[in-house]
PDB file of C-alpha atoms in Angstrom:
ATOM      1  CA  MET A 192       0.000   0.000   0.000  1.00  0.00           C
ATOM      2  CA  ASN A 193       2.795   2.388   0.899  1.00  0.00           C
ATOM      3  CA  ARG A 194       4.536   1.628  -2.365  1.00  0.00           C
ATOM      4  CA  THR A 195       1.301   2.327  -4.175  1.00  0.00           C
ATOM      5  CA  LEU A 196       0.878   5.692  -2.433  1.00  0.00           C
ATOM      6  CA  LYS A 197       4.478   6.620  -3.199  1.00  0.00           C
ATOM      7  CA  TYR A 198       3.951   5.643  -6.794  1.00  0.00           C
ATOM      8  CA  LEU A 199       0.781   7.697  -6.994  1.00  0.00           C
ATOM      9  CA  SER A 200       2.532  10.629  -5.313  1.00  0.00           C
ATOM     10  CA  CYS A 201       5.421  10.440  -7.741  1.00  0.00           C
ATOM     11  CA  ALA A 202       2.998  10.180 -10.627  1.00  0.00           C
ATOM     12  CA  ALA A 203       1.077  13.254  -9.364  1.00  0.00           C
ATOM     13  CA  VAL A 204       4.306  15.215  -8.995  1.00  0.00           C
ATOM     14  CA  ALA A 205       5.401  14.168 -12.460  1.00  0.00           C
ATOM     15  CA  ALA A 206       2.008  15.126 -13.862  1.00  0.00           C
ATOM     16  CA  ALA A 207       2.151  18.462 -12.074  1.00  0.00           C
ATOM     17  CA  VAL A 208       5.631  19.121 -13.426  1.00  0.00           C
ATOM     18  CA  ALA A 209       4.541  18.058 -16.877  1.00  0.00           C
ATOM     19  CA  GLY A 210       1.458  20.329 -16.618  1.00  0.00           C
ATOM     20  CA  THR A 211       3.546  23.243 -15.507  1.00  0.00           C
ATOM     21  CA  ALA A 212       5.925  22.742 -18.360  1.00  0.00           C
ATOM     22  CA  THR A 213       3.080  22.575 -20.800  1.00  0.00           C
ATOM     23  CA  ALA A 214       1.570  25.778 -19.396  1.00  0.00           C
ATOM     24  CA  ALA A 215       4.948  27.478 -19.491  1.00  0.00           C
ATOM     25  CA  TYR A 216       5.435  26.719 -23.148  1.00  0.00           C
ATOM     26  CA  ALA A 217       1.863  27.521 -24.019  1.00  0.00           C
ATOM     27  CA  ALA A 218       2.051  31.134 -22.775  1.00  0.00           C
ATOM     28  CA  PRO A 219       4.550  32.504 -25.330  1.00  0.00           C
ATOM     29  CA  ALA A 220       2.920  30.646 -28.197  1.00  0.00           C
ATOM     30  CA  LYS A 221       1.105  33.877 -29.153  1.00  0.00           C
ATOM     31  CA  ALA A 222       4.269  35.944 -29.121  1.00  0.00           C
ATOM     32  CA  PRO A 223       5.319  35.191 -32.716  1.00  0.00           C
ATOM     33  CA  HIS A 224       1.868  36.301 -33.902  1.00  0.00           C
ATOM     34  CA  ALA A 225       2.142  39.547 -31.918  1.00  0.00           C
ATOM     35  CA  ILE A 226       5.619  40.140 -33.294  1.00  0.00           C
ATOM     36  CA  VAL A 227       4.397  39.482 -36.823  1.00  0.00           C
ATOM     37  CA  ALA A 228       1.435  41.832 -36.271  1.00  0.00           C
ATOM     38  CA  ARG A 229       3.719  44.591 -35.027  1.00  0.00           C
ATOM     39  CA  GLY A 230       6.072  44.009 -37.914  1.00  0.00           C
ATOM     40  CA  THR A 231       3.210  44.182 -40.402  1.00  0.00           C
ATOM     41  CA  ALA A 232       1.879  47.399 -38.888  1.00  0.00           C
ATOM     42  CA  HIS A 233       5.358  48.928 -38.975  1.00  0.00           C
ATOM     43  CA  THR A 234       5.782  47.902 -42.612  1.00  0.00           C
ATOM     44  CA  GLN A 235       2.398  49.334 -43.548  1.00  0.00           C
ATOM     45  CA  ALA A 236       3.162  52.608 -41.746  1.00  0.00           C
ATOM     46  CA  ALA A 237       6.525  52.847 -43.483  1.00  0.00           C
ATOM     47  CA  SER A 238       4.909  52.167 -46.846  1.00  0.00           C
ATOM     48  CA  ALA A 239       2.237  54.831 -46.197  1.00  0.00           C
ATOM     49  CA  ALA A 240       4.946  57.324 -45.237  1.00  0.00           C
ATOM     50  CA  LYS A 241       6.848  56.583 -48.448  1.00  0.00           C
ATOM     51  CA  VAL A 242       3.690  57.030 -50.531  1.00  0.00           C
ATOM     52  CA  GLN A 243       2.890  60.305 -48.768  1.00  0.00           C
ATOM     53  CA  ALA A 244       6.447  61.543 -49.206  1.00  0.00           C
ATOM     54  CA  SER A 245       6.489  60.618 -52.877  1.00  0.00           C
ATOM     55  CA  THR A 246       3.104  62.307 -53.579  1.00  0.00           C
ATOM     56  CA  PRO A 247       3.718  65.916 -54.711  1.00  0.00           C
ATOM     57  CA  LEU A 248       1.770  68.592 -52.841  1.00  0.00           C
ATOM     58  CA  ARG A 249      -0.598  70.604 -55.004  1.00  0.00           C
ATOM     59  CA  PRO A 250      -0.086  74.337 -54.654  1.00  0.00           C
ATOM     60  CA  THR A 251      -3.017  76.213 -53.158  1.00  0.00           C
ATOM     61  CA  ALA A 252      -4.595  78.572 -55.661  1.00  0.00           C
ATOM     62  CA  LYS A 253      -4.327  82.201 -54.622  1.00  0.00           C
ATOM     63  CA  LYS A 254      -7.558  84.143 -54.412  1.00  0.00           C
ATOM     64  CA  THR A 255      -7.690  87.096 -56.749  1.00  0.00           C
ATOM     65  CA  ALA A 256      -8.935  90.354 -55.247  1.00  0.00           C
ATOM     66  CA  PRO A 257     -12.163  91.625 -56.844  1.00  0.00           C
ATOM     67  CA  THR A 258     -12.133  94.618 -59.143  1.00  0.00           C
ATOM     68  CA  PRO A 259     -14.930  97.070 -60.025  1.00  0.00           C
ATOM     69  CA  ARG A 260     -17.617  95.937 -62.401  1.00  0.00           C
ATOM     70  CA  VAL A 261     -17.019  97.646 -65.741  1.00  0.00           C
ATOM     71  CA  VAL A 262     -20.212  99.135 -67.188  1.00  0.00           C
ATOM     72  CA  ALA A 263     -20.950 100.859 -70.479  1.00  0.00           C
ATOM     73  CA  PRO A 264     -21.875 104.553 -70.396  1.00  0.00           C
ATOM     74  CA  GLY A 265     -25.563 104.810 -69.510  1.00  0.00           C
ATOM     75  CA  GLU A 266     -25.845 101.136 -68.474  1.00  0.00           C
ATOM     76  CA  HIS A 267     -28.232 100.850 -65.517  1.00  0.00           C
ATOM     77  CA  VAL A 268     -27.216  98.822 -62.466  1.00  0.00           C
ATOM     78  CA  THR A 269     -29.992  97.819 -60.067  1.00  0.00           C
ATOM     79  CA  ALA A 270     -28.840  97.881 -56.452  1.00  0.00           C
ATOM     80  CA  ALA A 271     -32.348  97.357 -55.037  1.00  0.00           C
ATOM     81  CA  PRO A 272     -35.897  97.832 -56.326  1.00  0.00           C
ATOM     82  CA  GLY A 273     -36.111 101.505 -57.292  1.00  0.00           C
ATOM     83  CA  PHE A 274     -32.430 102.109 -56.519  1.00  0.00           C
ATOM     84  CA  GLU A 275     -30.514 102.250 -59.803  1.00  0.00           C
ATOM     85  CA  LEU A 276     -27.196 103.766 -60.853  1.00  0.00           C
ATOM     86  CA  TRP A 277     -25.486 104.522 -64.159  1.00  0.00           C
ATOM     87  CA  LEU A 278     -22.384 106.392 -65.241  1.00  0.00           C
ATOM     88  CA  THR A 279     -21.373 108.704 -68.046  1.00  0.00           C
ATOM     89  CA  ALA A 280     -18.102 110.510 -68.650  1.00  0.00           C
ATOM     90  CA  GLU A 281     -19.589 113.477 -66.733  1.00  0.00           C
ATOM     91  CA  GLY A 282     -20.451 111.633 -63.529  1.00  0.00           C
ATOM     92  CA  LYS A 283     -22.879 109.457 -61.588  1.00  0.00           C
ATOM     93  CA  TYR A 284     -26.652 109.265 -62.026  1.00  0.00           C
ATOM     94  CA  TRP A 285     -29.014 107.427 -59.702  1.00  0.00           C
ATOM     95  CA  THR A 286     -32.627 107.012 -58.655  1.00  0.00           C
ATOM     96  CA  THR A 287     -34.090 106.026 -55.287  1.00  0.00           C
ATOM     97  CA  PRO A 288     -37.366 104.293 -54.370  1.00  0.00           C
ATOM     98  CA  SER A 289     -38.920 107.573 -53.294  1.00  0.00           C
ATOM     99  CA  MET A 290     -38.063 109.257 -56.628  1.00  0.00           C
ATOM    100  CA  PRO A 291     -37.795 106.462 -59.223  1.00  0.00           C
ATOM    101  CA  ASP A 292     -38.645 108.811 -62.104  1.00  0.00           C
ATOM    102  CA  GLU A 293     -36.394 111.700 -61.070  1.00  0.00           C
ATOM    103  CA  PRO A 294     -32.722 110.855 -61.619  1.00  0.00           C
ATOM    104  CA  GLN A 295     -30.174 112.689 -59.506  1.00  0.00           C
ATOM    105  CA  PHE A 296     -26.683 113.587 -60.679  1.00  0.00           C
ATOM    106  CA  ARG A 297     -23.212 114.219 -59.258  1.00  0.00           C
ATOM    107  CA  SER A 298     -20.568 115.576 -61.610  1.00  0.00           C
ATOM    108  CA  VAL A 299     -16.912 114.592 -61.708  1.00  0.00           C
ATOM    109  CA  VAL A 300     -15.939 117.309 -64.191  1.00  0.00           C
ATOM    110  CA  ASP A 301     -17.416 120.505 -62.723  1.00  0.00           C
ATOM    111  CA  GLY A 302     -14.418 121.245 -60.487  1.00  0.00           C
ATOM    112  CA  ASN A 303     -16.076 120.273 -57.201  1.00  0.00           C
ATOM    113  CA  ILE A 304     -13.688 117.380 -56.689  1.00  0.00           C
ATOM    114  CA  ASP A 305      -9.952 117.078 -57.234  1.00  0.00           C
ATOM    115  CA  ARG A 306      -9.553 113.792 -59.073  1.00  0.00           C
ATOM    116  CA  SER A 307      -5.773 113.876 -58.591  1.00  0.00           C
ATOM    117  CA  THR A 308      -6.219 113.478 -54.812  1.00  0.00           C
ATOM    118  CA  PRO A 309      -7.787 110.384 -53.170  1.00  0.00           C
ATOM    119  CA  GLY A 310     -11.359 111.066 -52.159  1.00  0.00           C
ATOM    120  CA  VAL A 311     -14.831 109.617 -51.603  1.00  0.00           C
ATOM    121  CA  SER A 312     -18.230 111.324 -51.692  1.00  0.00           C
ATOM    122  CA  MET A 313     -21.551 110.105 -50.315  1.00  0.00           C
ATOM    123  CA  GLN A 314     -25.238 110.588 -50.991  1.00  0.00           C
ATOM    124  CA  ALA A 315     -27.794 108.886 -48.789  1.00  0.00           C
ATOM    125  CA  GLU A 316     -31.545 108.521 -48.638  1.00  0.00           C
ATOM    126  CA  GLY A 317     -33.502 106.211 -46.416  1.00  0.00           C
ATOM    127  CA  ASP A 318     -36.584 105.307 -44.483  1.00  0.00           C
ATOM    128  CA  ARG A 319     -37.255 103.379 -41.285  1.00  0.00           C
ATOM    129  CA  SER A 320     -36.031 100.087 -42.713  1.00  0.00           C
ATOM    130  CA  ARG A 321     -33.307 100.886 -45.268  1.00  0.00           C
ATOM    131  CA  VAL A 322     -30.714 103.471 -46.204  1.00  0.00           C
ATOM    132  CA  TYR A 323     -29.686 103.734 -49.861  1.00  0.00           C
ATOM    133  CA  LEU A 324     -26.056 104.807 -50.085  1.00  0.00           C
ATOM    134  CA  SER A 325     -23.886 105.752 -53.036  1.00  0.00           C
ATOM    135  CA  GLY A 326     -21.066 108.043 -54.022  1.00  0.00           C
ATOM    136  CA  VAL A 327     -17.997 108.600 -56.153  1.00  0.00           C
ATOM    137  CA  TYR A 328     -14.419 107.494 -55.392  1.00  0.00           C
ATOM    138  CA  TYR A 329     -11.367 108.819 -57.205  1.00  0.00           C
ATOM    139  CA  GLY A 330      -7.653 109.628 -57.149  1.00  0.00           C
ATOM    140  CA  GLY A 331      -6.295 106.607 -55.310  1.00  0.00           C
ATOM    141  CA  LYS A 332      -3.210 104.606 -56.210  1.00  0.00           C
ATOM    142  CA  GLY A 333      -3.539 101.135 -57.687  1.00  0.00           C
ATOM    143  CA  THR A 334      -6.861  99.494 -58.517  1.00  0.00           C
ATOM    144  CA  ALA A 335      -9.958  99.924 -56.374  1.00  0.00           C
ATOM    145  CA  SER A 336     -11.289  96.600 -55.129  1.00  0.00           C
ATOM    146  CA  SER A 337     -13.927  96.880 -52.387  1.00  0.00           C
ATOM    147  CA  VAL A 338     -15.852  99.346 -50.251  1.00  0.00           C
ATOM    148  CA  GLU A 339     -16.874  99.203 -46.602  1.00  0.00           C
ATOM    149  CA  VAL A 340     -19.380 101.554 -45.004  1.00  0.00           C
ATOM    150  CA  ASP A 341     -19.348 101.910 -41.208  1.00  0.00           C
ATOM    151  CA  THR A 342     -22.868 102.594 -39.949  1.00  0.00           C
ATOM    152  CA  ALA A 343     -24.645 102.781 -36.623  1.00  0.00           C
ATOM    153  CA  ASP A 344     -25.751  99.184 -37.240  1.00  0.00           C
ATOM    154  CA  GLY A 345     -22.323  97.831 -38.185  1.00  0.00           C
ATOM    155  CA  THR A 346     -20.192  97.549 -41.297  1.00  0.00           C
ATOM    156  CA  VAL A 347     -21.903  97.223 -44.672  1.00  0.00           C
ATOM    157  CA  ARG A 348     -20.000  95.992 -47.724  1.00  0.00           C
ATOM    158  CA  GLY A 349     -20.971  97.644 -50.977  1.00  0.00           C
ATOM    159  CA  LYS A 350     -20.027  97.309 -54.636  1.00  0.00           C
ATOM    160  CA  LEU A 351     -18.030  99.306 -57.173  1.00  0.00           C
ATOM    161  CA  ILE A 352     -18.669 100.184 -60.805  1.00  0.00           C
ATOM    162  CA  GLU A 353     -16.459 101.970 -63.338  1.00  0.00           C
ATOM    163  CA  LEU A 354     -16.493 102.965 -66.972  1.00  0.00           C
ATOM    164  CA  PRO A 355     -14.129 101.210 -69.403  1.00  0.00           C
ATOM    165  CA  GLY A 356     -10.585 102.449 -69.912  1.00  0.00           C
ATOM    166  CA  LYS A 357      -9.515 103.147 -66.312  1.00  0.00           C
ATOM    167  CA  PRO A 358     -10.957 106.663 -66.007  1.00  0.00           C
ATOM    168  CA  GLY A 359      -9.466 107.192 -62.532  1.00  0.00           C
ATOM    169  CA  TRP A 360     -12.828 107.336 -60.788  1.00  0.00           C
ATOM    170  CA  GLY A 361     -15.880 105.185 -60.231  1.00  0.00           C
ATOM    171  CA  ALA A 362     -19.051 104.884 -58.184  1.00  0.00           C
ATOM    172  CA  TRP A 363     -19.819 102.839 -55.097  1.00  0.00           C
ATOM    173  CA  TYR A 364     -23.205 101.814 -53.708  1.00  0.00           C
ATOM    174  CA  ALA A 365     -24.655  99.878 -50.789  1.00  0.00           C
ATOM    175  CA  VAL A 366     -27.945  99.211 -49.049  1.00  0.00           C
ATOM    176  CA  ALA A 367     -27.969  99.223 -45.237  1.00  0.00           C
ATOM    177  CA  GLU A 368     -30.673  97.488 -43.240  1.00  0.00           C
ATOM    178  CA  VAL A 369     -31.705  99.798 -40.400  1.00  0.00           C
ATOM    179  CA  LYS A 370     -32.385  98.354 -36.990  1.00  0.00           C
ATOM    180  CA  PRO A 371     -35.274  99.819 -34.961  1.00  0.00           C
ATOM    181  CA  GLY A 372     -34.259 103.023 -33.188  1.00  0.00           C
ATOM    182  CA  SER A 373     -30.876 103.446 -34.907  1.00  0.00           C
ATOM    183  CA  GLY A 374     -31.800 105.711 -37.816  1.00  0.00           C
ATOM    184  CA  SER A 375     -30.353 109.222 -37.724  1.00  0.00           C
ATOM    185  CA  TRP A 376     -28.708 111.781 -39.981  1.00  0.00           C
ATOM    186  CA  ASP A 377     -25.259 110.691 -38.734  1.00  0.00           C
ATOM    187  CA  TYR A 378     -26.022 107.056 -39.498  1.00  0.00           C
ATOM    188  CA  VAL A 379     -22.809 106.666 -41.549  1.00  0.00           C
ATOM    189  CA  SER A 380     -19.488 107.374 -39.874  1.00  0.00           C
ATOM    190  CA  ARG A 381     -16.921 106.286 -42.465  1.00  0.00           C
ATOM    191  CA  ILE A 382     -16.568 105.006 -46.044  1.00  0.00           C
ATOM    192  CA  THR A 383     -13.396 103.167 -47.000  1.00  0.00           C
ATOM    193  CA  VAL A 384     -12.426 101.987 -50.466  1.00  0.00           C
ATOM    194  CA  HIS A 385      -9.635  99.401 -50.485  1.00  0.00           C
ATOM    195  CA  ASP A 386      -7.356  98.509 -53.369  1.00  0.00           C
ATOM    196  CA  THR A 387      -6.543  95.009 -54.619  1.00  0.00           C
ATOM    197  CA  LYS A 388      -3.646  94.778 -52.129  1.00  0.00           C
ATOM    198  CA  GLY A 389      -5.906  95.521 -49.161  1.00  0.00           C
ATOM    199  CA  LYS A 390      -4.588  99.044 -48.670  1.00  0.00           C
ATOM    200  CA  ILE A 391      -6.750 102.162 -48.464  1.00  0.00           C
ATOM    201  CA  TYR A 392      -7.490 103.561 -51.909  1.00  0.00           C
ATOM    202  CA  ALA A 393      -9.594 106.454 -50.574  1.00  0.00           C
ATOM    203  CA  GLN A 394     -11.545 107.199 -47.408  1.00  0.00           C
ATOM    204  CA  LEU A 395     -14.188 109.583 -46.098  1.00  0.00           C
ATOM    205  CA  LYS A 396     -14.671 110.138 -42.354  1.00  0.00           C
ATOM    206  CA  LEU A 397     -17.946 111.796 -41.369  1.00  0.00           C
ATOM    207  CA  ARG A 398     -17.582 111.713 -37.582  1.00  0.00           C
TER     208      ARG A 398
END
């Protein structure tokens, strides 16, 4: 009986040792797969980096600054219903909603403006909801590009028109939406015309 117990004990110890050995070898069995996976990921990343490095970057297209709309002499431009403008060699004509059949006129040749010096003029007419703004710009260096009008309700961006042939002057116009309680005769504080380089072409400060 004692021999049998010793035999069984030895067999159990041997089995335990054998089981431990089996477990010990079983644990790293996944290691080669992990190593292969890491190696594959590294190879893929390296390949992607090579592809990205070998792909030429496309240059970003530069935005071209806007220039005034060129209109023919007498061509009408509608800024809003009833608010129209047109140019001749003598100056700017326009109508407003309150006087659609009575054109108004501002000359650029009567000596009231010095076209050799940068300048901006303004005419305005409005009601409780809108202010119709326009004027003449002239004398600046470079090419006029945009106009901004500072009002009691914020900055309004208008548009520019010119006659063909670079006459050295043009007209600007804008429509401002009036907020309740903000309308007044000093509604506009400044008009700024910028050139295509973003610099000031001409400016008028009213207050």
